Amino acid sequence: MADVNHFKADLRELEFQLFEQFRLQELFAAAPYAHISEDDARMILKEGHTFASEVIGPTLQGTDQEGCQLTPEGVKVPAALHELWKQYYANGWNTLTLPEEIGGQGAPNLLGVAVGEMMNGANVAFLMY
C-alpha cells in the first residue's frame, strides 16, 4: 500500500496571519532582516508547505505503525525518519531562523514558527525526534 498523506494546511490562511494580521513584511525594512523580502518569505512558506505535504506527511502512517523499539543496542526509530532528517538538513530547514553570522539564514522567528507548525502537523514524531 502506498503511503497516504493526510496532512492539510491552508497556506492562504497562514499568509493572511503572517502578512495581513501580523504584518511580517514590516520587519524586512531594517536589520537584521533587511536581506529578506516579502516575496522571499512567501516562497519560504510555500516551500515549507510543499516539504511538509509531499515529504513529511506521507511518512506519518508508516512511522506510527513502525514505532520506536528499545533494543539491547539502544533505541531504534522508524527508518523513514532517518531519511527525513537528512532531507530536512540538506534543505536548510534547521538553519532558517539562526543568525547569519553563525551560518543561519536569519529569518524572523515568526516565519520559522509558521514553517515548523506545518512540519509538526505533517508528522509530529518527526520533529520530536
mmCIF file of C-alpha atoms in Angstrom:
data_model
loop_
_atom_site.group_PDB
_atom_site.id
_atom_site.type_symbol
_atom_site.label_atom_id
_atom_site.label_comp_id
_atom_site.label_asym_id
_atom_site.label_seq_id
_atom_site.Cartn_x
_atom_site.Cartn_y
_atom_site.Cartn_z
ATOM 1 C CA MET A 1 0.000 0.000 0.000
ATOM 2 C CA ALA A 2 1.343 3.420 -0.959
ATOM 3 C CA ASP A 3 1.933 5.982 1.746
ATOM 4 C CA VAL A 4 -1.037 8.285 2.127
ATOM 5 C CA ASN A 5 -0.676 11.933 3.030
ATOM 6 C CA HIS A 6 -3.328 13.039 5.498
ATOM 7 C CA PHE A 7 -1.695 16.422 6.151
ATOM 8 C CA LYS A 8 -3.560 19.517 5.042
ATOM 9 C CA ALA A 9 -2.662 23.130 5.758
ATOM 10 C CA ASP A 10 -4.358 26.252 4.488
ATOM 11 C CA LEU A 11 -1.448 28.201 3.007
ATOM 12 C CA ARG A 12 -3.652 31.211 2.294
ATOM 13 C CA GLU A 13 -4.700 31.337 5.960
ATOM 14 C CA LEU A 14 -1.064 31.297 7.053
ATOM 15 C CA GLU A 15 -0.255 34.083 4.606
ATOM 16 C CA PHE A 16 -3.191 36.097 5.932
ATOM 17 C CA GLN A 17 -1.971 35.687 9.504
ATOM 18 C CA LEU A 18 1.653 36.496 8.729
ATOM 19 C CA PHE A 19 1.298 39.325 6.228
ATOM 20 C CA GLU A 20 -2.086 40.888 6.871
ATOM 21 C CA GLN A 21 -2.608 40.354 10.577
ATOM 22 C CA PHE A 22 0.954 40.369 11.973
ATOM 23 C CA ARG A 23 2.468 42.422 9.091
ATOM 24 C CA LEU A 24 5.626 40.327 8.970
ATOM 25 C CA GLN A 25 6.841 42.238 5.905
ATOM 26 C CA GLU A 26 7.458 45.321 8.065
ATOM 27 C CA LEU A 27 10.378 43.516 9.699
ATOM 28 C CA PHE A 28 12.151 43.319 6.337
ATOM 29 C CA ALA A 29 12.701 47.092 6.226
ATOM 30 C CA ALA A 30 15.645 47.006 8.639
ATOM 31 C CA ALA A 31 18.355 44.853 10.171
ATOM 32 C CA PRO A 32 18.618 42.061 10.977
ATOM 33 C CA TYR A 33 16.000 41.043 8.387
ATOM 34 C CA ALA A 34 16.701 43.502 5.547
ATOM 35 C CA HIS A 35 18.215 40.708 3.429
ATOM 36 C CA ILE A 36 14.770 39.054 3.195
ATOM 37 C CA SER A 37 11.885 40.372 1.107
ATOM 38 C CA GLU A 38 8.189 39.641 1.393
ATOM 39 C CA ASP A 39 8.499 37.563 -1.779
ATOM 40 C CA ASP A 40 11.325 35.565 -0.164
ATOM 41 C CA ALA A 41 9.212 34.937 2.934
ATOM 42 C CA ARG A 42 6.217 33.832 0.866
ATOM 43 C CA MET A 43 8.473 31.477 -1.111
ATOM 44 C CA ILE A 44 9.927 30.021 2.115
ATOM 45 C CA LEU A 45 6.418 29.495 3.471
ATOM 46 C CA LYS A 46 5.310 27.827 0.229
ATOM 47 C CA GLU A 47 8.380 25.569 0.109
ATOM 48 C CA GLY A 48 7.844 24.667 3.772
ATOM 49 C CA HIS A 49 4.272 23.716 2.901
ATOM 50 C CA THR A 50 5.489 21.598 -0.012
ATOM 51 C CA PHE A 51 8.093 19.843 2.149
ATOM 52 C CA ALA A 52 5.523 19.187 4.880
ATOM 53 C CA SER A 53 2.890 17.964 2.410
ATOM 54 C CA GLU A 54 4.950 15.967 -0.040
ATOM 55 C CA VAL A 55 7.903 14.728 2.003
ATOM 56 C CA ILE A 56 6.948 14.586 5.687
ATOM 57 C CA GLY A 57 3.191 13.966 5.502
ATOM 58 C CA PRO A 58 3.318 10.672 3.629
ATOM 59 C CA THR A 59 5.529 9.168 6.375
ATOM 60 C CA LEU A 60 3.023 9.639 9.207
ATOM 61 C CA GLN A 61 1.142 6.358 8.952
ATOM 62 C CA GLY A 62 4.214 4.201 8.419
ATOM 63 C CA THR A 63 6.238 5.753 11.229
ATOM 64 C CA ASP A 64 3.305 5.440 13.614
ATOM 65 C CA GLN A 65 2.875 1.785 12.707
ATOM 66 C CA GLU A 66 6.596 1.000 12.952
ATOM 67 C CA GLY A 67 7.073 2.980 16.146
ATOM 68 C CA CYS A 68 10.178 3.045 18.321
ATOM 69 C CA GLN A 69 11.748 -0.022 19.799
ATOM 70 C CA LEU A 70 14.091 -0.406 22.735
ATOM 71 C CA THR A 71 16.711 -2.971 21.746
ATOM 72 C CA PRO A 72 19.866 -4.158 23.508
ATOM 73 C CA GLU A 73 21.797 -1.880 21.114
ATOM 74 C CA GLY A 74 19.691 1.169 22.012
ATOM 75 C CA VAL A 75 16.565 2.863 20.743
ATOM 76 C CA LYS A 76 15.561 2.100 17.163
ATOM 77 C CA VAL A 77 13.400 4.724 15.457
ATOM 78 C CA PRO A 78 11.446 4.239 12.227
ATOM 79 C CA ALA A 79 13.753 4.076 9.216
ATOM 80 C CA ALA A 80 11.809 6.770 7.332
ATOM 81 C CA LEU A 81 12.764 9.335 9.976
ATOM 82 C CA HIS A 82 16.460 8.940 9.187
ATOM 83 C CA GLU A 83 15.835 9.901 5.559
ATOM 84 C CA LEU A 84 13.546 12.778 6.568
ATOM 85 C CA TRP A 85 16.213 14.268 8.811
ATOM 86 C CA LYS A 86 18.781 14.042 6.015
ATOM 87 C CA GLN A 87 16.446 15.932 3.662
ATOM 88 C CA TYR A 88 15.490 18.439 6.388
ATOM 89 C CA TYR A 89 19.166 19.318 6.944
ATOM 90 C CA ALA A 90 20.049 19.209 3.232
ATOM 91 C CA ASN A 91 17.284 21.727 2.518
ATOM 92 C CA GLY A 92 18.490 24.023 5.303
ATOM 93 C CA TRP A 93 15.307 23.980 7.388
ATOM 94 C CA ASN A 94 17.396 23.581 10.540
ATOM 95 C CA THR A 95 19.058 26.966 9.932
ATOM 96 C CA LEU A 96 16.031 29.002 8.898
ATOM 97 C CA THR A 97 15.934 31.294 11.940
ATOM 98 C CA LEU A 98 19.566 31.069 13.041
ATOM 99 C CA PRO A 99 21.530 34.316 12.686
ATOM 100 C CA GLU A 100 23.547 34.673 9.503
ATOM 101 C CA GLU A 101 26.771 35.233 11.444
ATOM 102 C CA ILE A 102 26.662 31.636 12.698
ATOM 103 C CA GLY A 103 25.693 30.120 9.349
ATOM 104 C CA GLY A 104 21.939 30.541 9.525
ATOM 105 C CA GLN A 105 19.504 32.105 7.110
ATOM 106 C CA GLY A 106 18.480 34.842 9.541
ATOM 107 C CA ALA A 107 14.712 34.617 9.028
ATOM 108 C CA PRO A 108 12.377 36.010 11.696
ATOM 109 C CA ASN A 109 11.173 33.561 14.337
ATOM 110 C CA LEU A 110 7.576 34.251 13.312
ATOM 111 C CA LEU A 111 8.268 32.752 9.886
ATOM 112 C CA GLY A 112 10.115 29.841 11.487
ATOM 113 C CA VAL A 113 7.164 29.117 13.762
ATOM 114 C CA ALA A 114 4.768 29.009 10.803
ATOM 115 C CA VAL A 115 7.025 26.645 8.847
ATOM 116 C CA GLY A 116 7.626 24.493 11.913
ATOM 117 C CA GLU A 117 3.913 24.270 12.632
ATOM 118 C CA MET A 118 3.275 22.838 9.177
ATOM 119 C CA MET A 119 6.053 20.297 9.557
ATOM 120 C CA ASN A 120 4.857 19.392 13.031
ATOM 121 C CA GLY A 121 1.335 18.954 11.719
ATOM 122 C CA ALA A 122 2.549 16.664 8.969
ATOM 123 C CA ASN A 123 4.233 14.231 11.375
ATOM 124 C CA VAL A 124 4.738 15.317 14.976
ATOM 125 C CA ALA A 125 7.002 12.351 15.722
ATOM 126 C CA PHE A 126 9.445 13.580 13.092
ATOM 127 C CA LEU A 127 10.187 16.853 14.867
ATOM 128 C CA MET A 128 10.037 15.210 18.295
ATOM 129 C CA TYR A 129 12.995 13.005 17.377
#
